[in-house]
């Protein structure tokens, strides 16, 4: 079973939105398992402190290496990567999510305050993962995003497996535009090809639209896609 162990000072935040909808149903039916580790339970003083002032001065507080290491050591790794949610990390991609979903799960450390003492990152081999170029107040939301993205790829979680195969990033492209009833909305009809019943033409249109959207919105993805197709950006 795919297992997520989340180390946090706010265990009550979980399962949170992971307990609802697709991920929640899959949690109930034991497609995956969630465990939280309260980092404060590993503190050594009566105030259960997990942080201290930064060496060298400066604002904020830093999570202590010894307390965090103790919390991490309480979770047997058994073939699971140890991740640290961090804005400094490697940006999360669908490719990485798919690789994580194929494994046995992940041990995920949620930072708070100004971050965590650098020494524990090296000492426990934490792999830093970012969910985007912006700063959240803590790693919990980022961990939930990562877990949600992985869980929906587990067998049986999303109804039709084709909906996973065709969605954004699956082939390095953004998804084509989607339409449903009514046939006309505020004078805007559904593109004719989609109601033609010609599956070949529909597939062709969708591919062309996916390529167009990716070119317009994500030139970086588009260039990589074209390189993989052995084509050049000139055509
Ligand atoms: N001082 C840090 C910096 O400038 O990089 C930011 C610390 S942030 C306020 C606290 C915690 O939130 C981080 O340790 C990390 O666990 C989490 N976090 C914030 N932004 C994130 C992001 N974009 N991706 C993943 N985790 C994030």
Short mmCIF file of C-alpha atoms and ligand atoms in Angstrom, two decimals:
data_model
loop_
_atom_site.label_atom_id
_atom_site.label_comp_id
_atom_site.label_asym_id
_atom_site.label_seq_id
_atom_site.Cartn_x
_atom_site.Cartn_y
_atom_site.Cartn_z
CA UNK A 1 0.00 0.00 0.00
CA UNK A 2 1.25 3.50 -0.87
CA UNK A 3 2.04 5.21 2.43
CA UNK A 4 2.60 8.87 3.25
CA UNK A 5 4.22 9.75 6.56
CA UNK A 6 4.02 13.47 7.24
CA UNK A 7 6.20 15.12 9.87
CA UNK A 8 4.62 18.35 11.04
CA UNK A 9 4.06 20.55 14.07
CA UNK A 10 0.39 20.72 13.00
CA UNK A 11 -0.78 17.08 12.73
CA UNK A 12 -4.40 18.25 13.13
CA UNK A 13 -4.21 19.76 9.65
CA UNK A 14 -4.30 16.20 8.25
CA UNK A 15 -5.99 14.56 6.47
CA UNK A 16 -7.71 17.90 5.80
CA UNK A 17 -8.61 18.11 2.15
CA UNK A 18 -6.96 14.73 1.58
CA UNK A 19 -9.87 13.20 3.52
CA UNK A 20 -12.40 14.44 0.94
CA UNK A 21 -13.37 13.41 -2.61
CA UNK A 22 -11.11 11.03 -4.58
CA UNK A 23 -8.17 10.99 -2.16
CA UNK A 24 -10.51 10.67 0.82
CA UNK A 25 -12.39 7.71 -0.67
CA UNK A 26 -9.10 6.04 -1.53
CA UNK A 27 -7.91 6.64 2.04
CA UNK A 28 -11.11 5.04 3.41
CA UNK A 29 -10.75 2.04 1.11
CA UNK A 30 -7.06 1.64 2.01
CA UNK A 31 -5.65 2.31 -1.43
CA UNK A 32 -3.18 4.47 0.44
CA UNK A 33 -2.36 5.20 4.07
CA UNK A 34 -1.57 8.41 5.90
CA UNK A 35 0.39 8.75 9.10
CA UNK A 36 1.31 11.99 10.85
CA UNK A 37 4.26 12.43 13.17
CA UNK A 38 4.01 15.32 15.61
CA UNK A 39 7.48 16.86 15.59
CA UNK A 40 6.76 18.47 18.99
CA UNK A 41 6.42 15.02 20.53
CA UNK A 42 10.19 14.71 19.94
CA UNK A 43 11.09 17.91 21.79
CA UNK A 44 13.09 17.59 24.99
CA UNK A 45 11.97 20.58 27.06
CA UNK A 46 8.75 21.18 28.93
CA UNK A 47 7.63 23.81 26.38
CA UNK A 48 7.99 21.23 23.59
CA UNK A 49 10.07 23.70 21.55
CA UNK A 50 11.23 22.64 18.11
CA UNK A 51 12.89 25.88 16.99
CA UNK A 52 15.57 28.33 18.05
CA UNK A 53 17.09 31.61 16.92
CA UNK A 54 19.21 31.58 13.73
CA UNK A 55 22.96 31.25 14.15
CA UNK A 56 24.52 34.49 12.90
CA UNK A 57 21.42 36.50 13.81
CA UNK A 58 18.55 37.65 11.65
CA UNK A 59 14.79 37.43 11.78
CA UNK A 60 12.60 34.46 12.66
CA UNK A 61 13.35 31.04 14.05
CA UNK A 62 14.88 27.86 12.63
CA UNK A 63 13.73 24.26 13.22
CA UNK A 64 16.32 22.41 15.29
CA UNK A 65 18.33 19.64 13.64
CA UNK A 66 18.38 17.35 16.69
CA UNK A 67 14.61 17.42 17.32
CA UNK A 68 13.82 16.96 13.63
CA UNK A 69 16.35 14.13 13.25
CA UNK A 70 14.75 12.34 16.21
CA UNK A 71 11.31 12.70 14.61
CA UNK A 72 12.61 11.48 11.23
CA UNK A 73 14.33 8.48 12.85
CA UNK A 74 11.01 7.43 14.38
CA UNK A 75 9.73 6.56 10.87
CA UNK A 76 11.31 3.49 9.27
CA UNK A 77 12.18 4.49 5.68
CA UNK A 78 11.57 1.01 4.10
CA UNK A 79 12.21 2.03 0.53
CA UNK A 80 10.52 5.41 0.70
CA UNK A 81 12.25 8.70 -0.15
CA UNK A 82 12.62 11.32 2.55
CA UNK A 83 11.37 14.64 1.21
CA UNK A 84 11.51 18.13 2.67
CA UNK A 85 8.97 20.57 1.32
CA UNK A 86 10.98 23.71 0.59
CA UNK A 87 10.81 26.73 -1.74
CA UNK A 88 14.50 26.07 -2.43
CA UNK A 89 13.77 22.57 -3.66
CA UNK A 90 13.58 21.08 -7.14
CA UNK A 91 10.22 22.15 -8.60
CA UNK A 92 7.68 19.32 -8.51
CA UNK A 93 6.67 18.01 -11.94
CA UNK A 94 4.13 15.47 -13.14
CA UNK A 95 7.04 13.22 -14.10
CA UNK A 96 8.33 13.27 -10.51
CA UNK A 97 4.81 12.73 -9.18
CA UNK A 98 4.39 9.69 -11.45
CA UNK A 99 7.71 8.25 -10.26
CA UNK A 100 6.72 8.79 -6.61
CA UNK A 101 3.29 7.21 -7.21
CA UNK A 102 4.98 4.09 -8.62
CA UNK A 103 7.00 3.69 -5.41
CA UNK A 104 5.96 2.70 -1.92
CA UNK A 105 5.14 6.21 -0.71
CA UNK A 106 7.07 9.05 0.87
CA UNK A 107 8.21 10.46 4.18
CA UNK A 108 7.51 14.17 4.02
CA UNK A 109 8.92 16.79 6.37
CA UNK A 110 6.95 20.03 6.61
CA UNK A 111 9.06 23.05 7.45
CA UNK A 112 7.81 26.04 9.45
CA UNK A 113 9.32 29.33 10.62
CA UNK A 114 12.36 30.36 8.50
CA UNK A 115 13.02 26.75 7.57
CA UNK A 116 15.13 23.93 8.98
CA UNK A 117 18.72 23.64 10.17
CA UNK A 118 20.84 22.75 7.12
CA UNK A 119 22.66 19.95 8.95
CA UNK A 120 19.59 17.73 9.29
CA UNK A 121 18.94 18.02 5.54
CA UNK A 122 22.35 16.50 4.81
CA UNK A 123 22.44 14.11 7.77
CA UNK A 124 19.09 12.49 6.93
CA UNK A 125 19.39 12.80 3.14
CA UNK A 126 16.30 14.97 2.75
CA UNK A 127 15.38 15.66 -0.85
CA UNK A 128 14.07 19.23 -1.09
CA UNK A 129 10.91 19.62 -3.20
CA UNK A 130 9.21 22.89 -4.11
CA UNK A 131 5.64 23.28 -5.34
CA UNK A 132 6.33 26.64 -6.96
CA UNK A 133 8.22 29.90 -6.87
CA UNK A 134 6.35 31.48 -3.99
CA UNK A 135 6.60 31.20 -0.22
CA UNK A 136 3.94 29.46 1.88
CA UNK A 137 3.77 29.77 5.67
CA UNK A 138 4.54 26.10 6.10
CA UNK A 139 5.14 22.82 4.30
CA UNK A 140 1.75 21.28 5.12
CA UNK A 141 -0.14 22.70 2.13
CA UNK A 142 2.78 21.79 -0.12
CA UNK A 143 2.82 18.23 1.27
CA UNK A 144 -0.92 17.94 0.65
CA UNK A 145 -0.46 19.08 -2.95
CA UNK A 146 2.26 16.50 -3.51
CA UNK A 147 0.28 13.68 -1.86
CA UNK A 148 -2.91 14.56 -3.75
CA UNK A 149 -1.06 14.54 -7.07
CA UNK A 150 0.45 11.11 -6.27
CA UNK A 151 -2.71 9.50 -4.87
CA UNK A 152 -4.81 10.27 -7.95
CA UNK A 153 -2.33 8.27 -10.03
CA UNK A 154 -2.67 5.15 -7.86
CA UNK A 155 -4.57 2.33 -9.61
CA UNK A 156 -8.33 2.62 -9.18
CA UNK A 157 -8.41 6.13 -7.68
CA UNK A 158 -9.47 8.05 -10.78
CA UNK A 159 -12.39 6.35 -12.57
CA UNK A 160 -11.31 6.30 -16.21
CA UNK A 161 -7.60 5.76 -16.65
CA UNK A 162 -7.76 7.60 -19.99
CA UNK A 163 -8.55 10.82 -18.13
CA UNK A 164 -5.11 10.55 -16.52
CA UNK A 165 -3.37 9.64 -19.76
CA UNK A 166 -4.77 12.65 -21.61
CA UNK A 167 -4.52 15.37 -19.00
CA UNK A 168 -2.05 18.24 -18.72
CA UNK A 169 1.65 17.29 -18.58
CA UNK A 170 0.94 13.60 -19.29
CA UNK A 171 2.75 13.91 -22.62
CA UNK A 172 4.57 17.13 -21.85
CA UNK A 173 1.66 19.18 -23.19
CA UNK A 174 -1.07 21.21 -21.51
CA UNK A 175 -4.53 19.77 -21.93
CA UNK A 176 -6.76 20.74 -24.87
CA UNK A 177 -9.90 22.84 -24.15
CA UNK A 178 -12.89 20.94 -22.77
CA UNK A 179 -16.60 21.55 -23.46
CA UNK A 180 -19.91 20.10 -22.32
CA UNK A 181 -23.62 20.91 -22.58
CA UNK A 182 -25.30 23.28 -23.29
CA UNK A 183 -24.48 23.23 -27.02
CA UNK A 184 -24.52 27.05 -27.06
CA UNK A 185 -23.49 29.19 -24.09
CA UNK A 186 -23.93 32.96 -24.41
CA UNK A 187 -23.83 32.63 -28.22
CA UNK A 188 -20.66 30.54 -28.05
CA UNK A 189 -21.13 27.13 -29.68
CA UNK A 190 -19.07 24.03 -28.96
CA UNK A 191 -16.45 23.65 -31.77
CA UNK A 192 -18.16 21.70 -34.55
CA UNK A 193 -15.53 19.00 -34.78
CA UNK A 194 -16.33 17.82 -31.24
CA UNK A 195 -19.92 17.05 -32.16
CA UNK A 196 -19.07 15.51 -35.56
CA UNK A 197 -18.75 11.97 -34.21
CA UNK A 198 -15.49 11.57 -36.17
CA UNK A 199 -13.11 10.26 -33.48
CA UNK A 200 -10.04 10.64 -35.70
CA UNK A 201 -10.77 14.29 -36.36
CA UNK A 202 -11.54 14.90 -32.68
CA UNK A 203 -8.18 13.40 -31.67
CA UNK A 204 -6.38 15.49 -34.32
CA UNK A 205 -8.12 18.70 -33.18
CA UNK A 206 -7.32 17.99 -29.54
CA UNK A 207 -3.66 17.34 -30.26
CA UNK A 208 -3.39 20.55 -32.33
CA UNK A 209 -5.12 22.57 -29.59
CA UNK A 210 -2.90 21.07 -26.89
CA UNK A 211 0.17 21.99 -28.94
CA UNK A 212 -1.16 25.53 -29.55
CA UNK A 213 -1.99 26.17 -25.89
CA UNK A 214 1.36 24.82 -24.74
CA UNK A 215 3.21 26.96 -27.31
CA UNK A 216 1.30 30.10 -26.21
CA UNK A 217 1.35 29.57 -22.46
CA UNK A 218 4.40 27.45 -21.74
CA UNK A 219 7.13 27.95 -24.34
CA UNK A 220 9.49 26.00 -22.07
CA UNK A 221 7.30 22.88 -22.19
CA UNK A 222 6.60 23.38 -25.88
CA UNK A 223 10.30 23.52 -26.77
CA UNK A 224 10.99 20.34 -24.80
CA UNK A 225 8.02 18.61 -26.45
CA UNK A 226 9.19 19.60 -29.93
CA UNK A 227 12.71 18.42 -29.16
CA UNK A 228 11.29 15.05 -28.14
CA UNK A 229 9.34 14.93 -31.38
CA UNK A 230 12.56 15.64 -33.28
CA UNK A 231 11.18 18.90 -34.57
CA UNK A 232 12.45 22.43 -34.23
CA UNK A 233 10.56 25.49 -32.94
CA UNK A 234 10.70 26.88 -36.53
CA UNK A 235 8.32 24.28 -37.67
N1 LIG B 1 12.81 31.27 4.77
C1 LIG B 1 12.43 30.32 3.78
C2 LIG B 1 12.97 30.77 2.42
O1 LIG B 1 13.10 31.95 2.20
O2 LIG B 1 13.22 29.90 1.55
C3 LIG B 1 10.92 30.17 3.71
C4 LIG B 1 10.36 29.42 4.85
S1 LIG B 1 8.59 29.17 4.75
C5 LIG B 1 7.96 30.58 5.58
C6 LIG B 1 8.30 27.87 5.87
C7 LIG B 1 8.19 26.49 5.28
O3 LIG B 1 7.12 26.45 4.34
C8 LIG B 1 9.38 25.99 4.50
O4 LIG B 1 10.38 25.48 5.36
C9 LIG B 1 8.76 24.91 3.65
O5 LIG B 1 8.62 23.69 4.36
C10 LIG B 1 7.37 25.45 3.37
N2 LIG B 1 7.25 26.08 2.03
C11 LIG B 1 7.10 27.39 1.78
N3 LIG B 1 7.00 27.62 0.46
C12 LIG B 1 7.10 26.43 -0.15
C13 LIG B 1 7.09 26.03 -1.51
N4 LIG B 1 6.97 26.90 -2.50
N5 LIG B 1 7.21 24.71 -1.79
C14 LIG B 1 7.36 23.81 -0.78
N6 LIG B 1 7.38 24.14 0.53
C15 LIG B 1 7.24 25.43 0.85
#
